[in-house]
């Protein structure tokens, strides 16, 4: 057991070093080629698009059709209009791919634009793979919660705690879907903030599970501190220029500390509660998949990047998490019943 613990701690240390060493960059949108392309597109195409309908009324119908054909690449579909895709966005999208092709022709590295890889848009959705895999995570959490409700009685210890955690996760994956579908400052803020809510909620649940059965005042105090800290985190990112490095550091610290807490607790309980291997494996795999966030690569088929694959990898391992909380609640309820019987003897 000692050697297993030591190997796990070494593994966690490697993960921490990898995360701290993360470096991000975005060269595509800083390229003069991209800047000139967008500027010319906005001046020529978007202004002309505004005048198309007026010209159709004032000039001959055939001239109007010629103009529509000339700017056919910038005609926004009805669905794209519904998610507020406009001519400016279309200019940026077209110029992004023109710039990418120019980089490839010069045998330069594929650039990122505004912190993102050049993806192929599908029905106006900017990152289709990440959207689909975010929905997959939402579905796994929803099915897990429904199965949890079916298998666990409402009077089981920690029943409400895990309900709260599941709802936090469902909310986070909802905003992940929205953000990857359409990138706005507000959707970006909600995606990052509520993603952290999952990390902080896992840390909170870890502490409450470790101290289960102790002082109720301690539980309330820890819950209050976590809620206040999250609100402070939300406010800081909302009322200032978005601080990506701060947000990353907070996520890393909270996630790693929470993960170590789960690992240590699981190893201390595995002889008494063998089913805790499920949360142990879940945490180790979850920390392992974060490597995809660090060692990023250009999207395969202009669709599947490391971030989308991270979303994909987090879905199946979540099944282990829900199996653990189900087994744990059933066991805790059984122990509580046994304690009550002992008092009556």
Coordinates of C-alpha atoms in Angstrom, one line a residue, residues 74-271:
X74 CA -21.3 36.3 -47.3
X75 CA -25.0 35.4 -47.3
X76 CA -26.0 34.4 -43.8
X77 CA -28.4 31.5 -43.4
X78 CA -31.6 31.9 -41.4
X79 CA -30.3 29.6 -38.7
X80 CA -27.1 31.6 -38.5
X81 CA -29.1 34.8 -38.2
X82 CA -31.0 33.2 -35.3
X83 CA -27.7 32.8 -33.4
X84 CA -26.8 36.4 -34.4
X85 CA -24.1 35.6 -36.9
X86 CA -23.5 38.8 -39.0
X87 CA -21.4 40.1 -41.8
X88 CA -18.5 41.2 -39.4
X89 CA -18.4 37.7 -38.0
X90 CA -18.4 36.2 -41.5
X91 CA -15.5 38.5 -42.5
X92 CA -13.5 37.3 -39.6
X93 CA -14.3 33.6 -40.3
X94 CA -13.4 33.9 -44.0
X95 CA -10.2 35.8 -43.3
X96 CA -9.2 33.3 -40.6
X97 CA -9.2 30.5 -43.1
X98 CA -7.4 32.6 -45.7
X99 CA -4.7 33.5 -43.2
X100 CA -4.4 29.9 -42.2
X101 CA -4.0 28.8 -45.8
X102 CA -1.3 31.5 -46.2
X103 CA 0.6 30.2 -43.1
X104 CA 0.4 26.6 -44.4
X105 CA 1.6 27.7 -47.9
X106 CA 4.7 29.2 -46.2
X107 CA 5.1 26.0 -44.1
X108 CA 4.5 28.0 -40.9
X109 CA 2.8 26.6 -37.9
X110 CA -1.0 26.7 -37.9
X111 CA -1.9 29.8 -35.9
X112 CA -4.7 30.5 -33.4
X113 CA -7.1 33.4 -33.7
X114 CA -8.2 35.1 -30.5
X115 CA -7.0 32.1 -28.5
X116 CA -8.8 29.5 -30.7
X117 CA -7.8 27.2 -33.5
X118 CA -9.4 27.8 -37.0
X119 CA -12.4 25.5 -36.9
X120 CA -14.8 24.7 -39.7
X121 CA -18.2 26.2 -38.8
X122 CA -21.3 23.9 -39.1
X123 CA -24.7 25.6 -39.1
X124 CA -23.2 28.7 -37.5
X125 CA -21.7 26.6 -34.6
X126 CA -18.1 27.7 -34.1
X127 CA -16.7 24.6 -32.4
X128 CA -19.0 21.7 -33.4
X129 CA -17.0 18.9 -31.7
X130 CA -16.8 20.7 -28.4
X131 CA -20.5 21.5 -28.6
X132 CA -21.4 17.9 -29.2
X133 CA -19.1 16.5 -26.5
X134 CA -20.4 19.1 -24.0
X135 CA -23.9 17.9 -24.7
X136 CA -22.7 14.3 -24.3
X137 CA -21.4 15.3 -20.8
X138 CA -24.7 16.9 -20.0
X139 CA -26.5 13.7 -21.0
X140 CA -24.2 11.5 -18.9
X141 CA -24.7 13.7 -15.8
X142 CA -28.4 13.8 -16.4
X143 CA -28.7 10.0 -16.8
X144 CA -26.4 9.5 -13.8
X145 CA -28.6 11.8 -11.6
X146 CA -31.8 9.9 -12.7
X147 CA -30.2 6.6 -11.9
X148 CA -29.0 7.9 -8.6
X149 CA -32.5 9.0 -7.7
X150 CA -33.8 5.6 -8.7
X151 CA -31.3 3.6 -6.7
X152 CA -30.9 5.8 -3.6
X153 CA -33.6 6.6 -1.1
X154 CA -34.1 10.3 -0.3
X155 CA -33.4 9.8 3.4
X156 CA -29.9 8.5 2.6
X157 CA -27.0 10.6 4.0
X158 CA -25.5 13.1 1.5
X159 CA -28.4 12.6 -0.8
X160 CA -29.0 16.4 -1.2
X161 CA -25.3 17.1 -1.4
X162 CA -24.9 15.0 -4.5
X163 CA -28.0 16.4 -6.0
X164 CA -26.6 19.9 -5.6
X165 CA -23.3 18.8 -7.2
X166 CA -25.1 17.2 -10.2
X167 CA -27.2 20.4 -10.8
X168 CA -24.0 22.5 -10.7
X169 CA -22.5 20.2 -13.3
X170 CA -25.5 20.3 -15.5
X171 CA -25.5 24.1 -15.4
X172 CA -21.8 24.2 -16.3
X173 CA -22.1 21.8 -19.3
X174 CA -25.1 23.9 -20.5
X175 CA -22.9 27.0 -20.6
X176 CA -20.0 25.1 -22.2
X177 CA -22.4 24.1 -25.0
X178 CA -23.6 27.7 -25.5
X179 CA -20.0 29.2 -25.4
X180 CA -18.6 26.7 -27.9
X181 CA -21.6 27.3 -30.2
X182 CA -21.3 31.1 -30.1
X183 CA -18.4 32.9 -28.6
X184 CA -19.4 36.2 -26.9
X185 CA -17.8 37.9 -23.9
X186 CA -20.9 37.0 -21.8
X187 CA -20.9 33.3 -22.9
X188 CA -17.2 33.1 -22.4
X189 CA -17.5 34.5 -18.8
X190 CA -20.3 32.0 -17.9
X191 CA -18.4 29.1 -19.4
X192 CA -15.2 29.8 -17.5
X193 CA -17.0 30.7 -14.2
X194 CA -19.4 27.8 -14.2
X195 CA -16.6 25.4 -15.2
X196 CA -14.8 26.5 -12.1
X197 CA -18.0 26.0 -10.1
X198 CA -17.7 22.3 -11.0
X199 CA -14.0 22.2 -9.8
X200 CA -14.9 24.1 -6.6
X201 CA -18.0 21.9 -6.0
X202 CA -15.9 18.8 -6.2
X203 CA -13.5 20.3 -3.6
X204 CA -16.5 21.2 -1.4
X205 CA -18.0 17.7 -1.7
X206 CA -14.6 16.1 -0.9
X207 CA -14.4 18.0 2.4
X208 CA -18.0 17.4 3.4
X209 CA -17.5 13.7 2.7
X210 CA -14.3 13.5 4.7
X211 CA -16.0 15.2 7.7
X212 CA -19.3 13.4 7.4
X213 CA -20.8 12.6 10.7
X214 CA -19.0 15.4 12.5
X215 CA -20.2 18.9 13.6
X216 CA -23.1 20.4 11.6
X217 CA -21.7 23.8 12.3
X218 CA -18.5 22.9 10.5
X219 CA -20.4 21.7 7.5
X220 CA -22.3 25.0 7.3
X221 CA -19.2 27.1 7.8
X222 CA -17.3 25.3 5.0
X223 CA -20.3 25.6 2.7
X224 CA -20.6 29.3 3.4
X225 CA -16.9 29.9 2.7
X226 CA -17.1 28.0 -0.6
X227 CA -20.1 30.0 -1.7
X228 CA -18.6 33.3 -0.7
X229 CA -15.3 32.5 -2.5
X230 CA -17.2 31.5 -5.7
X231 CA -19.2 34.7 -5.6
X232 CA -16.0 36.7 -5.1
X233 CA -14.4 34.8 -8.1
X234 CA -17.4 35.5 -10.2
X235 CA -17.4 39.2 -9.3
X236 CA -13.6 39.6 -10.0
X237 CA -13.9 38.1 -13.5
X238 CA -17.1 40.1 -14.2
X239 CA -16.0 43.6 -13.2
X240 CA -12.5 43.5 -14.5
X241 CA -10.8 42.7 -17.8
X242 CA -11.0 38.9 -18.0
X243 CA -7.9 37.5 -16.2
X244 CA -7.1 34.2 -18.0
X245 CA -4.0 33.5 -16.0
X246 CA -5.7 34.1 -12.7
X247 CA -8.6 31.9 -13.6
X248 CA -6.2 29.1 -14.7
X249 CA -4.2 29.3 -11.5
X250 CA -7.3 29.1 -9.4
X251 CA -8.6 26.2 -11.3
X252 CA -5.3 24.3 -11.1
X253 CA -4.9 24.9 -7.4
X254 CA -8.5 24.0 -6.5
X255 CA -8.6 21.0 -8.8
X256 CA -5.3 19.6 -7.7
X257 CA -5.9 20.1 -4.0
X258 CA -9.4 18.5 -4.3
X259 CA -8.0 15.6 -6.3
X260 CA -5.2 15.0 -3.7
X261 CA -7.9 15.1 -1.0
X262 CA -10.0 12.5 -2.8
X263 CA -7.0 10.2 -3.4
X264 CA -5.8 10.4 0.2
X265 CA -9.3 9.8 1.6
X266 CA -9.9 6.9 -0.8
X267 CA -6.7 5.1 0.1
X268 CA -7.5 5.5 3.8
X269 CA -11.0 4.0 3.2
X270 CA -10.4 1.3 0.6
X271 CA -10.1 -1.6 3.1

